[in-house]
Amino acid sequence: MNIIIDDRDSSILYTPAWITRDTDGSPRGKPQEFAGTNSQSVAPGSTASFTFTGTQISVFGTLADARQALLQFTIDGIVTPLLLLGVNPPFHRLVFNSVILPRKQHVLVIQDNTLGPSSFSLDYIIYKTDNRDASQTVLLDDQSPGVSFAGAWPQNNTFDFMQQTSHHTGQAGGSVIVTYDNFEDNDTLSLFGPLSSADPNLPSNSPFSVSASIDNGEPVDLPSQNAPPSA
């Protein structure tokens, strides 16, 4: 399974503390970023360390502006240096993807060695594992094996979306089925995605009606005004 770790998760250790607020004091982040947040290093040599038990790990970030970032990724003492350039759009960029790892505990250290302002902000980490505890979040993306679509659901793949992928439908009656059998006691289920009839693939005046249900329960309407613009 894929476990997703937000940049603000307490399991990530920042040395020294990374920037989490803008100059006006508001939290750093954009709606397109996971949980709407990001973290940026404060000086060359700043690190973010994460300990995990799994077989593969990926790091995703925002690469903003025309600046560059000189990053170094270390797993169990093996160092991978990377020079990354700012891109547009900047979101959900895969900046590091490890090789397949032995099934044991590992330590990932992200070090930003950029001189001057860095284009890199940490958004989230995803790692593969066979086990999890109740405090961890499992990521099921629209491309996950447990997700199936009924009706016409063409893809709309852009960097505004998690994992750069999405599916959309303009036909009434289209449905998505998500199957997951590793629930723990007190687990919660969250659904993210654009929810608006302003989608460029839909007529701007089209009626809008979406609902969700769990285990064939009573459907719950999803009003568009309560949904994030993207996730």
Tab-separated table of C-alpha atoms in Angstrom:
chain	number	residue	atom	x	y	z
A	1	MET	CA	0.000	0.000	0.000
A	2	ASN	CA	1.036	3.621	-0.486
A	3	ILE	CA	1.373	5.780	2.628
A	4	ILE	CA	1.347	9.554	2.089
A	5	ILE	CA	3.125	11.899	4.498
A	6	ASP	CA	2.346	15.620	4.387
A	7	ASP	CA	5.178	18.127	4.772
A	8	ARG	CA	3.681	19.217	8.125
A	9	ASP	CA	3.628	15.695	9.563
A	10	SER	CA	5.483	15.472	12.875
A	11	SER	CA	7.373	12.388	11.654
A	12	ILE	CA	9.474	14.652	9.379
A	13	LEU	CA	12.329	16.246	11.328
A	14	TYR	CA	13.508	19.621	9.994
A	15	THR	CA	16.975	20.921	10.903
A	16	PRO	CA	16.847	23.841	11.333
A	17	ALA	CA	13.110	24.513	11.175
A	18	TRP	CA	11.951	25.117	7.587
A	19	ILE	CA	9.755	28.028	6.502
A	20	THR	CA	6.049	27.235	6.907
A	21	ARG	CA	4.605	30.766	6.730
A	22	ASP	CA	4.685	33.537	4.146
A	23	THR	CA	6.013	37.002	4.909
A	24	ASP	CA	2.504	38.162	5.858
A	25	GLY	CA	2.253	35.414	8.481
A	26	SER	CA	-0.222	33.255	6.585
A	27	PRO	CA	0.517	29.516	6.187
A	28	ARG	CA	2.615	28.655	3.125
A	29	GLY	CA	0.826	26.672	0.468
A	30	LYS	CA	-1.557	26.655	-2.474
A	31	PRO	CA	-4.879	24.825	-2.964
A	32	GLN	CA	-3.204	22.563	-5.551
A	33	GLU	CA	-0.741	21.225	-2.953
A	34	PHE	CA	-1.537	18.275	-0.712
A	35	ALA	CA	-3.355	19.588	2.393
A	36	GLY	CA	-2.754	23.073	0.961
A	37	THR	CA	0.722	23.377	2.507
A	38	ASN	CA	4.444	23.273	1.713
A	39	SER	CA	7.724	23.757	3.585
A	40	GLN	CA	10.862	25.510	2.282
A	41	SER	CA	14.434	25.328	3.577
A	42	VAL	CA	15.839	28.350	5.394
A	43	ALA	CA	19.528	28.122	4.421
A	44	PRO	CA	22.023	25.969	2.478
A	45	GLY	CA	22.489	22.650	4.246
A	46	SER	CA	18.997	22.567	5.766
A	47	THR	CA	17.673	19.010	6.066
A	48	ALA	CA	14.394	17.137	6.349
A	49	SER	CA	14.720	13.596	7.752
A	50	PHE	CA	12.104	10.845	7.637
A	51	THR	CA	12.276	7.308	9.045
A	52	PHE	CA	10.057	4.650	7.472
A	53	THR	CA	9.651	0.904	7.083
A	54	GLY	CA	8.986	-0.003	3.475
A	55	THR	CA	10.337	-1.020	0.088
A	56	GLN	CA	10.303	2.221	-1.948
A	57	ILE	CA	9.933	5.961	-1.358
A	58	SER	CA	9.173	9.021	-3.502
A	59	VAL	CA	9.435	12.740	-2.736
A	60	PHE	CA	7.110	15.323	-4.295
A	61	GLY	CA	7.528	19.061	-4.185
A	62	THR	CA	6.723	22.408	-5.708
A	63	LEU	CA	9.382	23.835	-8.066
A	64	ALA	CA	8.490	27.508	-8.344
A	65	ASP	CA	9.759	30.466	-10.350
A	66	ALA	CA	12.817	30.456	-12.617
A	67	ARG	CA	15.238	29.661	-9.811
A	68	GLN	CA	17.016	26.360	-9.305
A	69	ALA	CA	17.440	23.942	-6.415
A	70	LEU	CA	20.512	21.898	-5.545
A	71	LEU	CA	19.204	18.959	-3.551
A	72	GLN	CA	20.772	15.877	-2.036
A	73	PHE	CA	18.835	12.731	-1.122
A	74	THR	CA	20.400	10.161	1.191
A	75	ILE	CA	18.952	6.752	2.070
A	76	ASP	CA	20.902	4.516	4.426
A	77	GLY	CA	24.106	6.402	3.589
A	78	ILE	CA	23.710	6.287	-0.213
A	79	VAL	CA	23.779	9.851	-1.602
A	80	THR	CA	21.969	11.081	-4.740
A	81	PRO	CA	22.617	14.748	-5.718
A	82	LEU	CA	20.163	16.487	-8.058
A	83	LEU	CA	19.973	19.906	-9.717
A	84	LEU	CA	16.356	20.917	-10.328
A	85	LEU	CA	15.003	23.912	-12.233
A	86	GLY	CA	11.806	25.804	-11.550
A	87	VAL	CA	8.938	24.751	-13.820
A	88	ASN	CA	5.436	25.874	-14.734
A	89	PRO	CA	3.066	24.641	-13.474
A	90	PRO	CA	5.162	23.960	-10.368
A	91	PHE	CA	2.979	21.535	-8.409
A	92	HIS	CA	3.191	17.797	-7.661
A	93	ARG	CA	6.646	17.389	-9.147
A	94	LEU	CA	8.359	14.055	-8.524
A	95	VAL	CA	11.821	15.152	-7.401
A	96	PHE	CA	13.133	11.832	-6.080
A	97	ASN	CA	12.184	8.191	-6.602
A	98	SER	CA	14.210	5.534	-4.822
A	99	VAL	CA	15.201	2.132	-6.110
A	100	ILE	CA	13.477	-0.927	-4.654
A	101	LEU	CA	14.669	-1.245	-1.061
A	102	PRO	CA	14.966	-4.165	1.368
A	103	ARG	CA	11.859	-4.608	3.515
A	104	LYS	CA	13.175	-2.979	6.693
A	105	GLN	CA	13.505	0.402	8.395
A	106	HIS	CA	15.219	3.149	6.403
A	107	VAL	CA	16.133	6.797	6.934
A	108	LEU	CA	15.651	9.349	4.142
A	109	VAL	CA	17.461	12.685	4.464
A	110	ILE	CA	16.575	15.540	2.097
A	111	GLN	CA	19.205	18.280	2.076
A	112	ASP	CA	18.771	21.581	0.243
A	113	ASN	CA	22.207	22.971	-0.645
A	114	THR	CA	20.932	25.835	-2.800
A	115	LEU	CA	22.831	29.108	-2.448
A	116	GLY	CA	20.225	31.842	-2.285
A	117	PRO	CA	16.459	31.350	-2.622
A	118	SER	CA	15.569	27.774	-3.566
A	119	SER	CA	12.892	26.848	-6.099
A	120	PHE	CA	12.070	23.711	-4.068
A	121	SER	CA	9.385	23.392	-1.422
A	122	LEU	CA	8.565	19.998	0.095
A	123	ASP	CA	4.925	19.016	-0.424
A	124	TYR	CA	4.596	15.325	0.462
A	125	ILE	CA	6.306	11.927	0.623
A	126	ILE	CA	4.858	8.594	-0.522
A	127	TYR	CA	6.311	5.241	0.480
A	128	LYS	CA	5.312	1.632	-0.144
A	129	THR	CA	4.799	-0.730	2.775
A	130	ASP	CA	2.901	-3.858	3.791
A	131	ASN	CA	1.872	-2.533	7.202
A	132	ARG	CA	0.665	0.695	8.731
A	133	ASP	CA	-0.595	2.042	12.022
A	134	ALA	CA	-3.841	3.878	12.641
A	135	SER	CA	-2.204	7.309	12.477
A	136	GLN	CA	-1.006	6.906	8.880
A	137	THR	CA	-2.833	7.939	5.703
A	138	VAL	CA	-3.201	5.524	2.777
A	139	LEU	CA	-3.270	7.154	-0.672
A	140	LEU	CA	-5.673	5.760	-3.257
A	141	ASP	CA	-5.186	7.681	-6.485
A	142	ASP	CA	-7.494	7.579	-9.509
A	143	GLN	CA	-4.924	5.231	-11.108
A	144	SER	CA	-4.845	2.818	-8.137
A	145	PRO	CA	-5.829	-0.835	-8.790
A	146	GLY	CA	-8.752	-0.576	-6.353
A	147	VAL	CA	-10.410	2.249	-8.317
A	148	SER	CA	-12.758	1.397	-11.204
A	149	PHE	CA	-14.930	3.601	-13.426
A	150	ALA	CA	-18.376	2.929	-14.898
A	151	GLY	CA	-19.348	4.992	-17.918
A	152	ALA	CA	-17.201	7.420	-19.892
A	153	TRP	CA	-14.394	8.829	-17.716
A	154	PRO	CA	-11.653	10.282	-19.948
A	155	GLN	CA	-8.393	11.307	-18.315
A	156	ASN	CA	-7.405	14.902	-17.654
A	157	ASN	CA	-3.729	14.737	-16.691
A	158	THR	CA	-2.115	17.974	-15.529
A	159	PHE	CA	0.306	18.980	-12.783
A	160	ASP	CA	-2.560	20.650	-10.906
A	161	PHE	CA	-3.680	17.190	-9.765
A	162	MET	CA	-2.209	14.713	-7.288
A	163	GLN	CA	0.123	12.342	-9.138
A	164	GLN	CA	-0.605	14.492	-12.234
A	165	THR	CA	-3.693	12.435	-13.115
A	166	SER	CA	-7.468	12.721	-12.945
A	167	HIS	CA	-10.617	11.353	-14.578
A	168	HIS	CA	-13.741	13.360	-15.345
A	169	THR	CA	-17.191	12.663	-16.690
A	170	GLY	CA	-19.781	14.862	-18.335
A	171	GLN	CA	-22.416	12.133	-18.479
A	172	ALA	CA	-25.198	11.619	-15.957
A	173	GLY	CA	-24.998	8.287	-14.169
A	174	GLY	CA	-21.239	7.880	-14.349
A	175	SER	CA	-19.798	6.313	-11.208
A	176	VAL	CA	-16.543	5.423	-9.505
A	177	ILE	CA	-16.095	2.421	-7.224
A	178	VAL	CA	-13.250	2.401	-4.693
A	179	THR	CA	-12.431	-0.937	-3.060
A	180	TYR	CA	-10.145	-1.065	-0.023
A	181	ASP	CA	-9.926	-3.856	2.549
A	182	ASN	CA	-7.253	-2.691	5.003
A	183	PHE	CA	-9.345	-0.457	7.238
A	184	GLU	CA	-8.352	-0.110	10.888
A	185	ASP	CA	-10.616	0.807	13.808
A	186	ASN	CA	-11.504	4.528	13.832
A	187	ASP	CA	-10.275	5.053	10.264
A	188	THR	CA	-11.805	7.904	8.288
A	189	LEU	CA	-12.234	8.215	4.528
A	190	SER	CA	-11.647	11.486	2.651
A	191	LEU	CA	-12.425	12.246	-0.996
A	192	PHE	CA	-10.495	14.941	-2.880
A	193	GLY	CA	-10.910	16.369	-6.350
A	194	PRO	CA	-12.198	19.296	-8.394
A	195	LEU	CA	-15.951	19.560	-8.052
A	196	SER	CA	-17.290	22.316	-10.263
A	197	SER	CA	-19.437	22.722	-13.350
A	198	ALA	CA	-16.830	25.297	-14.411
A	199	ASP	CA	-14.669	22.381	-15.585
A	200	PRO	CA	-13.528	23.356	-19.132
A	201	ASN	CA	-14.660	19.928	-20.314
A	202	LEU	CA	-18.265	20.642	-19.272
A	203	PRO	CA	-20.788	23.244	-20.454
A	204	SER	CA	-20.650	26.202	-18.067
A	205	ASN	CA	-24.417	26.096	-17.527
A	206	SER	CA	-24.707	22.338	-17.011
A	207	PRO	CA	-26.624	21.134	-13.917
A	208	PHE	CA	-24.396	19.731	-11.208
A	209	SER	CA	-25.241	16.768	-8.987
A	210	VAL	CA	-22.736	14.430	-7.320
A	211	SER	CA	-23.162	12.062	-4.375
A	212	ALA	CA	-21.125	9.453	-2.511
A	213	SER	CA	-21.984	6.429	-0.392
A	214	ILE	CA	-20.020	3.883	1.656
A	215	ASP	CA	-20.876	0.166	1.681
A	216	ASN	CA	-24.193	0.797	-0.114
A	217	GLY	CA	-25.238	3.294	2.543
A	218	GLU	CA	-27.411	6.360	2.092
A	219	PRO	CA	-25.938	8.659	-0.599
A	220	VAL	CA	-24.486	11.958	0.614
A	221	ASP	CA	-24.660	14.939	-1.732
A	222	LEU	CA	-21.366	16.705	-2.489
A	223	PRO	CA	-22.144	20.403	-3.059
A	224	SER	CA	-19.563	22.073	-5.270
A	225	GLN	CA	-19.117	25.103	-3.022
A	226	ASN	CA	-17.756	22.875	-0.239
A	227	ALA	CA	-15.120	21.185	-2.371
A	228	PRO	CA	-11.481	22.246	-2.835
A	229	PRO	CA	-10.526	23.456	-6.345
A	230	SER	CA	-8.107	20.538	-6.676
A	231	ALA	CA	-6.196	17.971	-4.673
